[in-house]
Coordinates of C-alpha atoms and ligand atoms in Angstrom, one line a residue:
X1 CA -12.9 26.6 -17.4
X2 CA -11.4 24.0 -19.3
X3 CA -14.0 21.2 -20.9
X4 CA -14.2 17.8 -19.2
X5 CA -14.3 14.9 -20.2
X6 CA -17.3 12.9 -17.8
X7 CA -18.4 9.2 -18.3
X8 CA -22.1 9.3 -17.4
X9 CA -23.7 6.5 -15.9
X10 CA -23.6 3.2 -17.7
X11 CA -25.6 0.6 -18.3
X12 CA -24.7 -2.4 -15.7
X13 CA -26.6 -4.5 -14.1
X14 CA -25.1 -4.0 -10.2
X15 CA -24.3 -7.7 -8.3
X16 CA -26.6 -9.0 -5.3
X17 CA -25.7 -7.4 -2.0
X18 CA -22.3 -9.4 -0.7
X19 CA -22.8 -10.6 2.8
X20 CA -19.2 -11.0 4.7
X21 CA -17.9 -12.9 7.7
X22 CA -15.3 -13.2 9.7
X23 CA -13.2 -16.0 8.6
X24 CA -11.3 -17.8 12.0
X25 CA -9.8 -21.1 12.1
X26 CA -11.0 -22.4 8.9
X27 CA -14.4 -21.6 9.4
X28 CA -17.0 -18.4 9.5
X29 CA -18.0 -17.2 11.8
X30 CA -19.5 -13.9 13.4
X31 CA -22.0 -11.7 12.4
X32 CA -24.8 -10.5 15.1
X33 CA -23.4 -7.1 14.4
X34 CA -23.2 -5.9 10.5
X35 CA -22.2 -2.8 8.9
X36 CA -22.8 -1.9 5.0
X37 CA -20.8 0.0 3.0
X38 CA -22.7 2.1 0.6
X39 CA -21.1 2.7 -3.0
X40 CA -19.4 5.7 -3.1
X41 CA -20.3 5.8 -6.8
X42 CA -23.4 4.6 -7.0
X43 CA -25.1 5.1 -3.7
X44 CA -26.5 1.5 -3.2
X45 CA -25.5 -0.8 -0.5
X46 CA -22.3 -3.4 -1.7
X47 CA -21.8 -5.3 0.7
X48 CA -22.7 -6.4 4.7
X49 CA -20.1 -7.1 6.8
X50 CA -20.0 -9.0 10.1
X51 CA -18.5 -5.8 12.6
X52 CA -15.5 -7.5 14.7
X53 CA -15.5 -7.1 18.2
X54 CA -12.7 -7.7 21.0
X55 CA -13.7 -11.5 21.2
X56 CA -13.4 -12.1 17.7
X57 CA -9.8 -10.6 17.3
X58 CA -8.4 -12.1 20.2
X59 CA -10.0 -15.3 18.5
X60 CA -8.1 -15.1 15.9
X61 CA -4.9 -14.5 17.3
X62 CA -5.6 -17.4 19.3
X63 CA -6.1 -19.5 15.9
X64 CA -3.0 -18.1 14.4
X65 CA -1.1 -18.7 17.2
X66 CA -2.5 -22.6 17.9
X67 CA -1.0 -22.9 14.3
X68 CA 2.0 -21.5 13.9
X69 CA 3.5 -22.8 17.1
X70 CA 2.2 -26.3 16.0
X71 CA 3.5 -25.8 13.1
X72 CA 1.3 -27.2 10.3
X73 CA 2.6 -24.1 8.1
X74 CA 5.9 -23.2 9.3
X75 CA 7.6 -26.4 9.1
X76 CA 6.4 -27.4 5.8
X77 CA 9.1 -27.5 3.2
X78 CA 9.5 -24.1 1.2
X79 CA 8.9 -25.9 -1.6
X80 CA 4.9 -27.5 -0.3
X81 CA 4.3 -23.9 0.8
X82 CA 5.5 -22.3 -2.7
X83 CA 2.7 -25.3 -4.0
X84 CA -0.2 -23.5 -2.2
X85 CA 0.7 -19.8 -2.9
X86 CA 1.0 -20.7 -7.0
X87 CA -2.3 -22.4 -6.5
X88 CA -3.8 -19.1 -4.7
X89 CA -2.1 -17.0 -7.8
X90 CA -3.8 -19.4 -10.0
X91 CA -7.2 -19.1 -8.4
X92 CA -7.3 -15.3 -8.2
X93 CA -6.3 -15.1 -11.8
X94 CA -9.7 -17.2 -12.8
X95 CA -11.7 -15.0 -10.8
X96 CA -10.5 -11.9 -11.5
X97 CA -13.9 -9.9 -12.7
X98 CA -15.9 -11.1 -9.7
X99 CA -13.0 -9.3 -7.3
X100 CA -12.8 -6.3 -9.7
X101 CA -16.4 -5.8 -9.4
X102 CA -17.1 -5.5 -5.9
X103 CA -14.0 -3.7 -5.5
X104 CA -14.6 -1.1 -7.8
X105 CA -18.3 -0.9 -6.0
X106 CA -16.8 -0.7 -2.9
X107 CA -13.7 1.6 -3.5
X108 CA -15.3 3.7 -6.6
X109 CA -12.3 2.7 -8.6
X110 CA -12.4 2.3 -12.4
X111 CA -13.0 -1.5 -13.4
X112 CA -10.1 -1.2 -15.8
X113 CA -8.0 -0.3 -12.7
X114 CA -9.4 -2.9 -10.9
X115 CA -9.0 -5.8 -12.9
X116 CA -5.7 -4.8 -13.5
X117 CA -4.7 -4.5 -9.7
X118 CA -6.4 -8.2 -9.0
X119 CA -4.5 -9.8 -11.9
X120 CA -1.4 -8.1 -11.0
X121 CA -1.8 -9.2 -7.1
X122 CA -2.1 -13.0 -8.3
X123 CA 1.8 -11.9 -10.1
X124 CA 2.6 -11.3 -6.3
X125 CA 1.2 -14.1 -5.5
X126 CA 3.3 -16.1 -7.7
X127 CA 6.4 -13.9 -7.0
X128 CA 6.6 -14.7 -3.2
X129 CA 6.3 -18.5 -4.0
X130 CA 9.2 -18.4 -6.1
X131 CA 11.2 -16.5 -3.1
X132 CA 10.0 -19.1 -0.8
X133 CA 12.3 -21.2 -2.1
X134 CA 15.1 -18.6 -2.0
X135 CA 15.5 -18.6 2.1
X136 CA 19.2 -18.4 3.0
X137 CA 21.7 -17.7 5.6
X138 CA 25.3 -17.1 6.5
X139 CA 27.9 -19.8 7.6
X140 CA 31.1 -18.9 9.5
X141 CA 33.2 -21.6 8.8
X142 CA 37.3 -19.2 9.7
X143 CA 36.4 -19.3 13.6
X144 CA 39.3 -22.0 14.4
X145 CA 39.9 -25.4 14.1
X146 CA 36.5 -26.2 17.2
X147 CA 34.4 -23.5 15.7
X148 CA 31.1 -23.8 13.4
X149 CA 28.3 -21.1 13.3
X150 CA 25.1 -20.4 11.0
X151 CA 22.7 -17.8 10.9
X152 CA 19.5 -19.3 10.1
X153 CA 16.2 -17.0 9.1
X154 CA 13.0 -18.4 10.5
X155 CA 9.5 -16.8 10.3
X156 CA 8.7 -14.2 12.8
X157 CA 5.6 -16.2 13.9
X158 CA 2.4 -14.4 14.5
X159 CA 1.2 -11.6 11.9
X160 CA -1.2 -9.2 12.3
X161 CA -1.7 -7.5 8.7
X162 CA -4.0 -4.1 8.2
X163 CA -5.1 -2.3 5.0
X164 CA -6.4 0.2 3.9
X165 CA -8.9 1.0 1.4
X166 CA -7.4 2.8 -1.2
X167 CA -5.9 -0.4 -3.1
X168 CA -7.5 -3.1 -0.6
X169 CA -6.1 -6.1 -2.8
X170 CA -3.5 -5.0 -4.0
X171 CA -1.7 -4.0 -0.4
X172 CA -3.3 -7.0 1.2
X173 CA -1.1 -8.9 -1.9
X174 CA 1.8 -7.1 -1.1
X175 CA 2.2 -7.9 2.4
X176 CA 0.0 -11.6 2.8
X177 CA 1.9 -13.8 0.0
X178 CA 5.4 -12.6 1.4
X179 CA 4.0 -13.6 5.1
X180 CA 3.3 -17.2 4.2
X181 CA 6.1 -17.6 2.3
X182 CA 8.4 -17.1 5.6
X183 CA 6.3 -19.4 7.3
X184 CA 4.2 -16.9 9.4
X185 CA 0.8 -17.7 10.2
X186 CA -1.5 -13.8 10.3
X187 CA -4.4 -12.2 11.0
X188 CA -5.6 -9.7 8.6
X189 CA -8.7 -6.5 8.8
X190 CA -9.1 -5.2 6.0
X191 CA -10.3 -1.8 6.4
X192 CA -14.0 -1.5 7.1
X193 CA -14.6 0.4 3.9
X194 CA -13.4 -2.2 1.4
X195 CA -14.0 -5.3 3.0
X196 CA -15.2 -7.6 0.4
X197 CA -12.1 -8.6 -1.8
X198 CA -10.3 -9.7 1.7
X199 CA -12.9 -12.0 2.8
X200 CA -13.5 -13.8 -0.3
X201 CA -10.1 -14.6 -0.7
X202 CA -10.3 -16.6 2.4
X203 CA -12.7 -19.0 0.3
X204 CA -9.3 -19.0 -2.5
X205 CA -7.2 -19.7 0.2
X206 CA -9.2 -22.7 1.3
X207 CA -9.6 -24.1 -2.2
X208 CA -5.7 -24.0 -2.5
X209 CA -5.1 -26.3 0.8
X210 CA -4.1 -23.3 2.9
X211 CA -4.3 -25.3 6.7
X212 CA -7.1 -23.9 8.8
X213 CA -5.6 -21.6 11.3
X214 CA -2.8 -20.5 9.2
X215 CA -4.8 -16.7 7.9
X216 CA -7.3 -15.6 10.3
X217 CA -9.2 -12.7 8.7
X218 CA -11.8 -10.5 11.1
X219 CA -13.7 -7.4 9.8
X220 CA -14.6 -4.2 11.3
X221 CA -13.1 -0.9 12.6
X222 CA -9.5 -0.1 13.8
X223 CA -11.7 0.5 17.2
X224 CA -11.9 -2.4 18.6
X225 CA -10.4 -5.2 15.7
X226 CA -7.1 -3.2 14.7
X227 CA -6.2 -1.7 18.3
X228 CA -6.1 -5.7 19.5
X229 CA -4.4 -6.6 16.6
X230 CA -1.3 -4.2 17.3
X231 CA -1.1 -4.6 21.0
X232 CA -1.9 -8.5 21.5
X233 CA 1.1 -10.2 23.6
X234 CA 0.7 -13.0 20.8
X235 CA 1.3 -11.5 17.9
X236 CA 4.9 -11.1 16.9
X237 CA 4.8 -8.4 14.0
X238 CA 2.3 -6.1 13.1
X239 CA 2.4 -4.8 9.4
X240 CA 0.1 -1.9 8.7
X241 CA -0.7 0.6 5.6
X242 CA -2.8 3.5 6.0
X243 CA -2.1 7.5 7.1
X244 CA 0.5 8.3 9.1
X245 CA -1.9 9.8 12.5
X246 CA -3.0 5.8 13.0
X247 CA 0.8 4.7 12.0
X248 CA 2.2 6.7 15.2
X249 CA -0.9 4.8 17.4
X250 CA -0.1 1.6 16.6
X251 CA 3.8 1.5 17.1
X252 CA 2.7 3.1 20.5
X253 CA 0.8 0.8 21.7
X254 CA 3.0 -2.1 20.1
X255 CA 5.8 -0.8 21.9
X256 CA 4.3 -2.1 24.9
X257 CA 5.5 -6.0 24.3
X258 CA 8.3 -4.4 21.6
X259 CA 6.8 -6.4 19.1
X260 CA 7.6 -5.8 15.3
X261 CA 6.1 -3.1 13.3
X262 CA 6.4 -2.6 9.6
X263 CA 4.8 0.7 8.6
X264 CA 3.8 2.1 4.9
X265 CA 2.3 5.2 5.5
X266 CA 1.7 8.8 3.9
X267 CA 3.6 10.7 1.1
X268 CA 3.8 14.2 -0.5
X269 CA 5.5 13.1 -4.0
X270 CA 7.4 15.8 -5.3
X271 CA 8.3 15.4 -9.3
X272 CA 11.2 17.7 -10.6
X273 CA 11.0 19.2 -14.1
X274 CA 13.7 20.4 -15.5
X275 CA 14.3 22.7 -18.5
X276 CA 15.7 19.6 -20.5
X277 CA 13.2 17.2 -19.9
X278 CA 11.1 15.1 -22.6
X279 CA 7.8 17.5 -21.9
X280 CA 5.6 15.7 -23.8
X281 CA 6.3 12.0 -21.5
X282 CA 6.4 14.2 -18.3
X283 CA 2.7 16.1 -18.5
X284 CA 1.7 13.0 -19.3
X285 CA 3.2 11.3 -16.2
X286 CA 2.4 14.8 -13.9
X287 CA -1.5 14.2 -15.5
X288 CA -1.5 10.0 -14.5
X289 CA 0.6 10.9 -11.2
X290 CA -2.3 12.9 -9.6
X291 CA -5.7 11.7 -11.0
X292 CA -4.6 7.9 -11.1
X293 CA -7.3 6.5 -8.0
X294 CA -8.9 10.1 -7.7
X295 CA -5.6 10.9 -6.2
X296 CA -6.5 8.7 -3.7
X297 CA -2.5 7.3 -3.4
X298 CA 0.6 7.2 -1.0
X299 CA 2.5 7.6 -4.6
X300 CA 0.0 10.5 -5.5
X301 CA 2.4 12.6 -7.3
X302 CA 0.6 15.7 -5.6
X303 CA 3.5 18.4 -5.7
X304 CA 5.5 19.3 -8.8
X305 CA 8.4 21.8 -9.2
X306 CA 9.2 23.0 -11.8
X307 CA 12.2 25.5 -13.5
X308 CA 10.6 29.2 -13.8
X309 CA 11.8 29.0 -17.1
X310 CA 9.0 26.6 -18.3
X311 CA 6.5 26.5 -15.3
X312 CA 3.5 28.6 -17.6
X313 CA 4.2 26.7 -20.4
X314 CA 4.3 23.0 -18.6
X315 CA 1.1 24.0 -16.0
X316 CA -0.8 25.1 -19.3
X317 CA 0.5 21.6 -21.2
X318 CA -0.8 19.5 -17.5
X319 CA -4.3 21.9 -17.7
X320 CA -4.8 21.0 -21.3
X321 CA -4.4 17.0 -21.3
X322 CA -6.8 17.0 -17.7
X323 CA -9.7 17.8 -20.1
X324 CA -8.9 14.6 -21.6
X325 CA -9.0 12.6 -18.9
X326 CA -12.2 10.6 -18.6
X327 CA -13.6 11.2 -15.0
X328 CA -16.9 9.2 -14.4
X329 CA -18.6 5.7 -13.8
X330 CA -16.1 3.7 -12.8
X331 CA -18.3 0.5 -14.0
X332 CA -17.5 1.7 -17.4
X333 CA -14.3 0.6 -19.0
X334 CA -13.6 3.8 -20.7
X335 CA -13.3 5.1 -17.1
X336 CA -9.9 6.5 -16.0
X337 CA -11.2 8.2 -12.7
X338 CA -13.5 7.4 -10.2
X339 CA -15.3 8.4 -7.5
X340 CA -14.3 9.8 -3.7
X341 CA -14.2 6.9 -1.3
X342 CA -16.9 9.0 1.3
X343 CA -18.8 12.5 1.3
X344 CA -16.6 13.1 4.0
X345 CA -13.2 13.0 2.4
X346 CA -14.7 14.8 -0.4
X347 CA -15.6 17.6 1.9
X348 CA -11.6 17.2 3.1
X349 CA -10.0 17.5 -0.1
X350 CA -12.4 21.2 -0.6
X351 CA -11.5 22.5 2.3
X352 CA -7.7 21.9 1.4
X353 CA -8.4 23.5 -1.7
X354 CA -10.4 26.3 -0.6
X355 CA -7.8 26.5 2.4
X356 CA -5.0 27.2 -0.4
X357 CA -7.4 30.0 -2.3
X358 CA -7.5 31.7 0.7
X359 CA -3.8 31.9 1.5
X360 CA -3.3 32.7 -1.7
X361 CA -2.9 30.2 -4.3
X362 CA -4.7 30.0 -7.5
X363 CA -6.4 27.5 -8.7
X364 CA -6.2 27.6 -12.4
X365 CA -8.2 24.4 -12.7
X366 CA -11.3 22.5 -11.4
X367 CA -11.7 23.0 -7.4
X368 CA -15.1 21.7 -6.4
X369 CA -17.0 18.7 -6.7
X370 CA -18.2 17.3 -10.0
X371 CA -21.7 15.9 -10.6
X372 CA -21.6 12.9 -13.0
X373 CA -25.0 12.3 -15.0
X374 CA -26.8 9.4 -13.3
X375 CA -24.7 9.1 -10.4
X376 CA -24.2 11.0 -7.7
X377 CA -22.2 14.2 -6.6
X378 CA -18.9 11.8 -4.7
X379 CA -16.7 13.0 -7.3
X380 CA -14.2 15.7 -7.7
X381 CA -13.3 17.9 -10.6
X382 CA -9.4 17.3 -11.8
X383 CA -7.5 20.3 -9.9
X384 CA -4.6 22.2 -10.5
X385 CA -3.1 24.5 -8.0
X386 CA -0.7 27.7 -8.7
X387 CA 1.1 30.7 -7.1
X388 CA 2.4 28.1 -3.8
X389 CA 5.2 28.4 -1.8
X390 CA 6.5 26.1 0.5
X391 CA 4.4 27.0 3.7
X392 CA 0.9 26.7 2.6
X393 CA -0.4 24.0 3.9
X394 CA -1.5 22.7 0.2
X395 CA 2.1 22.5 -0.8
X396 CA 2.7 20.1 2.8
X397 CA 0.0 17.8 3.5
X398 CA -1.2 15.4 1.9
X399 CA -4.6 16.2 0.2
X400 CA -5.4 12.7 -1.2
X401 CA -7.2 13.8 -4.1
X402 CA -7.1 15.3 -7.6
X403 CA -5.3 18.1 -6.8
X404 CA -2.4 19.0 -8.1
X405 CA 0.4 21.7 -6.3
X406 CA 2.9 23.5 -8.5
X407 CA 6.0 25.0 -6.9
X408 CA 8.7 26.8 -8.9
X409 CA 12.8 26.6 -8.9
X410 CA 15.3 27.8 -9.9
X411 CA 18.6 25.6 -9.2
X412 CA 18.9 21.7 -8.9
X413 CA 20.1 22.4 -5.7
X414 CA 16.5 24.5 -4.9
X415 CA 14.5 21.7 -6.2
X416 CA 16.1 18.9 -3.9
X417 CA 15.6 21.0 -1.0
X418 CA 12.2 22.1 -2.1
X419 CA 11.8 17.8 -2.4
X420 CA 13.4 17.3 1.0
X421 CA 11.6 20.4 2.9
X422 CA 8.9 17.6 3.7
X423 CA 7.3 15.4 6.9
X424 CA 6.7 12.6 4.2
X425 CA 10.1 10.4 2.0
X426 CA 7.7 7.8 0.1
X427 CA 8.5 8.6 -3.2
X428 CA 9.9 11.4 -5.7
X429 CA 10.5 11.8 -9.4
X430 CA 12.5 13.7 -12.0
X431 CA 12.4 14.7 -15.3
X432 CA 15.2 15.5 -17.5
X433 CA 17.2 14.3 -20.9
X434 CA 20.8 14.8 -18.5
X435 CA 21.8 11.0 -16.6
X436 CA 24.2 13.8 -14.4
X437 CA 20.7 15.5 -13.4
X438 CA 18.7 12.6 -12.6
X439 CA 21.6 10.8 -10.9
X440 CA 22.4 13.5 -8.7
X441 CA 19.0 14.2 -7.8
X442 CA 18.2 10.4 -6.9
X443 CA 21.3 10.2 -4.4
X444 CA 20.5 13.7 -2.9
X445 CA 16.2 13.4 -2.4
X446 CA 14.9 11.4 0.8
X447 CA 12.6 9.4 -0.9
X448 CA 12.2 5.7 -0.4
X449 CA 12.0 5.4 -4.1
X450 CA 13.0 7.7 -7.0
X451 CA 11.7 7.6 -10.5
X452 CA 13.8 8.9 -13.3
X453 CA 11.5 9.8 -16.7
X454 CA 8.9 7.5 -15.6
X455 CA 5.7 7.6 -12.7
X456 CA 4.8 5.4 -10.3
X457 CA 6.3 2.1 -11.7
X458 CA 6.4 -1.2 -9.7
X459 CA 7.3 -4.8 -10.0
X460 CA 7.0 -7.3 -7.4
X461 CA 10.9 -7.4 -7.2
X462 CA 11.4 -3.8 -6.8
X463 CA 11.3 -3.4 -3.0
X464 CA 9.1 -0.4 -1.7
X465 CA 8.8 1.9 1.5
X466 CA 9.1 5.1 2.7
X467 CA 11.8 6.6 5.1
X468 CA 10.9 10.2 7.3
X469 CA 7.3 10.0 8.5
X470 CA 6.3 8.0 5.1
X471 CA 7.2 4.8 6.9
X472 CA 9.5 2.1 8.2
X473 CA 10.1 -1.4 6.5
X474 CA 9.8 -2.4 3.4
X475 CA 7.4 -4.3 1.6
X476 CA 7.6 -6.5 -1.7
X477 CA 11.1 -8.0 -3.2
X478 CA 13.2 -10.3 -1.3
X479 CA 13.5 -7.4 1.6
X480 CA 9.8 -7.2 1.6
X481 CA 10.1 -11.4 2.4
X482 CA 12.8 -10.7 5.2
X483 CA 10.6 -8.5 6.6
X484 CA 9.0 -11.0 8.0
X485 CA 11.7 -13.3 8.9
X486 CA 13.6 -13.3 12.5
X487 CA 16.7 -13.9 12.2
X488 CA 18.8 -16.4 14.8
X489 CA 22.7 -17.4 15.6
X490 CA 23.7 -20.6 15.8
X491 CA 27.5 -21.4 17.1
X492 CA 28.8 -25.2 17.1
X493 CA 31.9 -26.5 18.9
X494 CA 33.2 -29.6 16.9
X495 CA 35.1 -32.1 19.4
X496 CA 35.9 -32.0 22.9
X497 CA 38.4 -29.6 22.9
X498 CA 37.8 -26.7 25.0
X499 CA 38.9 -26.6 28.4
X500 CA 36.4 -26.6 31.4
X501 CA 35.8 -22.9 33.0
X502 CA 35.3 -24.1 36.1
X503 CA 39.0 -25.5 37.5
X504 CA 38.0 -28.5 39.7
X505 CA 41.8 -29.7 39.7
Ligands
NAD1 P1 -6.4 4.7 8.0 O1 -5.1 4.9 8.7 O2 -7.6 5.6 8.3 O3 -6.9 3.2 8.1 C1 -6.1 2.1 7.7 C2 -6.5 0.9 8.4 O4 -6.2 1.1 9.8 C3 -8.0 0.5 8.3 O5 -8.1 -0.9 8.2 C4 -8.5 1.0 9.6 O6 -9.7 0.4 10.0 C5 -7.4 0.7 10.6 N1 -7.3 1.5 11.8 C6 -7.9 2.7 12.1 N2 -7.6 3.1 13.3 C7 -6.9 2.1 13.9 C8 -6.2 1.9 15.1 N3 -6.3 2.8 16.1 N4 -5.5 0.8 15.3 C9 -5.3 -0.1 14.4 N5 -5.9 0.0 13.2 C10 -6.7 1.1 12.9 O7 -6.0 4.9 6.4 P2 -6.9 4.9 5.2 O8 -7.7 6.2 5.2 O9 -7.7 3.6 5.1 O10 -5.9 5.0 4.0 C11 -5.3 6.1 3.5 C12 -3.9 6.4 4.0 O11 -3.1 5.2 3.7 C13 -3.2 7.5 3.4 O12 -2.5 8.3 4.3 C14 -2.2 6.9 2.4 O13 -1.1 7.6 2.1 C15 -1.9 5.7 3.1 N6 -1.4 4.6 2.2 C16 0.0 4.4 2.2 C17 0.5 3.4 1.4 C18 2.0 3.1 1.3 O14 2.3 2.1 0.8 N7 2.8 3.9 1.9 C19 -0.3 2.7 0.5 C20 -1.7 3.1 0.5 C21 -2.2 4.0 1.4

């Protein structure tokens, strides 16, 4: 077995328990009920969370509702709502190591990753004020000589908004910002493993002259919180990220009052390697594409193909640069990988693994779970998987871990199919020095996005979702704004001159 690389514990002083409440109508509130989430990293308890119950969602759908129809944020001027947002962007920036912190307690992500995910989110933040003040519509002004019309956009109204806990404020930043800027008014869970960063924001959201009313934030499980939040009669949208099994329940039970549902879900991400391709910049992408967030990622780039031609050479390039990875404490900044978000998906990513063995497959690298010195056993050793074909479950599902799943080709047209022989369409990758190769490829894969010679780039104008079972909607860039934006007809007649329909002479 290939050496490691392992970050033993280091030497921090952990923060005072964080106690959580539900934050409703400008106030907290809740709280006879509390659940703790336990570090997944360093086995002591983060945070205490007040645990939502029927009453409390349907409060705060109530309290979103009171303010959008009065509307105290929906009829301000673009330009005093883009004030508040670039204040909230401000006020996350200045606090960015308390948020990265807990989140990296709570999640058992790296604190480099996390203070670079709460810094980015106050760039979204900052991007959806600037489209706030973007809002336009159509005019119609060839109907004839009595004819006017305008399509205006208006916000949808109520928002229900819930995350998961893979990137908990980062996804709440890609969805929350874009809301307000429309002009909704939402209620947000968090998901009840990574509660924290979501309900101190409400305290940043205060501090920037949000009205109270306008975000509405309730903690707890998707049983009972998120179930109300998808089905309520008063809620007009629902927005959700997470896997793709509670993606299919909640547009079922939102199709009961048709309302809107945007839906960022599960991926498999294949990345082509061609014969031609720059190997040095692509096992260096195939390495960051599977370990980044312990694999942990819709974008995890779990599945690579790659031409016969170089597949033991580039497997035995991606097996050598693992060792260099540093797996470990993710308190310590020379962290790149953390630890497994609970024993139980830990558990689920071996028996994937041990699944694949049996059909089969070889593992060639890691498979099992790793021990790091001073902390616990939650990790998992970087894993690379050989010898698959296209029906083992391994090369299909999504594993959400380190584990990476090497399939072979030997025609462009192979690899596409190989790409497109998949449930998921979030994202998909290819590597080679031909535009004629990369080009092709990007119109023929069903991916939602497609990266050419590069890995799981993002900018808040690049709009992102996933088509198949990866998702519906899109989230971020001005599409991610419309998202949340209904859209309404308006025809004018200018003058009296129509005739009457009903002929009373
Ligand atoms: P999950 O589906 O278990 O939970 C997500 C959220 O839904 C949590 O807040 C949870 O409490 C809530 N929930 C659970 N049951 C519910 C119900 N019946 N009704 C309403 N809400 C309910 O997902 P997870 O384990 O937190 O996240 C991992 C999944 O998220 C992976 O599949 C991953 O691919 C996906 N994900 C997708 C994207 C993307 O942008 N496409 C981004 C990140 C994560």
């Amino acid at each position: 077995m290939t050496e490691m690389t392992v970050v033993p514990r280091a030497d921090a002083t952990l923060p005072e328990v964080r106690v959580n409440r539900h934050w409703i109508g400008g106030a907290h509130v809740g709280g006879a009920e509390m659940s703790d989430r336990v570090s997944p990293s360093h086995g002591v308890v983060v945070s205490r969370s007040a645990k939502g119950t029927e009453a409390d969602a349907r409060a705060a759908i109530a309290a979103a509702r009171a303010a959008f129809d009065d509307g105290r944020w929906s009829r301000l001027s673009a330009k005093a709502r883009a004030a508040v947002l670039l204040r909230v962007a401000d006020l996350i920036e200045g606090d960015v190591e308390r948020f990265a912190v807990v989140e990296t307690l709570e999640s058992g992500k790296p604190i480099s990753q996390s203070r670079g995910e709460i810094a980015g989110a106050a760039d979204l933040w900052r991007y959806a004020a600037a489209l706030a003040r973007t809002v336009e519509g159509d005019s119609f002004n060839g109907l004839g000589p009595e004819m006017l019309a305008t399509v205006l956009k208006e916000p949808i109204g109520v928002v229900s908004i819930i995350t998961p806990w893979n990137f908990p404020f980062w996804i709440l930043s890609q969805k929350l910002p874009f809301a307000l800027a429309a002009g909704c008014c939402c209620v947000v869970k968090p998901s009840e493993m990574t509660p924290s960063t979501t309900a101190m924001l409400a305290e940043l959201l205060d501090r920037a002259g949000l009205p109270a009313g306008v975000v509405n934030i309730v903690l707890g499980y998707g049983q009972p919180v998120g179930a109300v939040l998808a089905s309520d009669r008063d809620v007009d949208m629902v927005t959700f990220t997470g896997s793709t099994a509670v993606g299919k329940q909640i547009s079922r039970v939102a199709a009961d009052n048709l309302k809107k549902v945007a839906l960022e879900l599960g991926g498999k991400n294949p990345q082509v390697i061609f014969p031609d391709a720059d190997m040095e910049s692509a096992a260096d992408a195939v390495v960051f594409g599977v370990y980044f967030n312990v694999g942990q990622c819709c974008n995890s780039g779990s599945r690579i193909i790659v031409h016969e031609d170089i597949a033991e050479d580039f497997v035995a390039r991606v097996v050598a640069l693992s060792a260099h990875v540093t797996f470990g404490d993710p308190l310590d900044p020379a962290t790149q990988v953390g630890a497994i978000v609970t024993p139980e998906h830990g558990a689920k990513i071996d028996a994937h693994v041990q699944a694949a063995k049996a059909a089969g497959a070889r593992v060639v690298l890691g498979g099992g779970p790793l021990q790091v010195p001073g902390l616990g056993a939650q990790f998992y050793r970087p894993t690379v998987v050989t010898g698959v074909t296209p029906d083992m479950a391994i090369a299909r599902d999504e594993v959400f871990g380190p584990v990476l799943t090497v399939l072979t080709f030997r025609t462009a047209e192979e690899a596409v199919a190989l790409c497109n022989d998949a449930d998921y369409g979030l994202s998909a990758g290819v590597w080679s020095e031909n535009v004629h190769t990369c080009l092709a490829f990007a119109r023929n894969v069903q991916a939602g996005t497609v990266w050419t010679n590069t890995w799981m780039d993002g900018f808040p104008e690049v709009t992102f979702g996933g088509v198949k079972q990866s998702g519906q909607g899109r989230e971020v860039g001005r599409y991610g704004l419309e998202e949340f934006m209904e859209i309404k007809s308006v025809v004018m007649r200018i003058g009296r001159t129509r005739a009457n329909w009903v002929k009373t002479r």
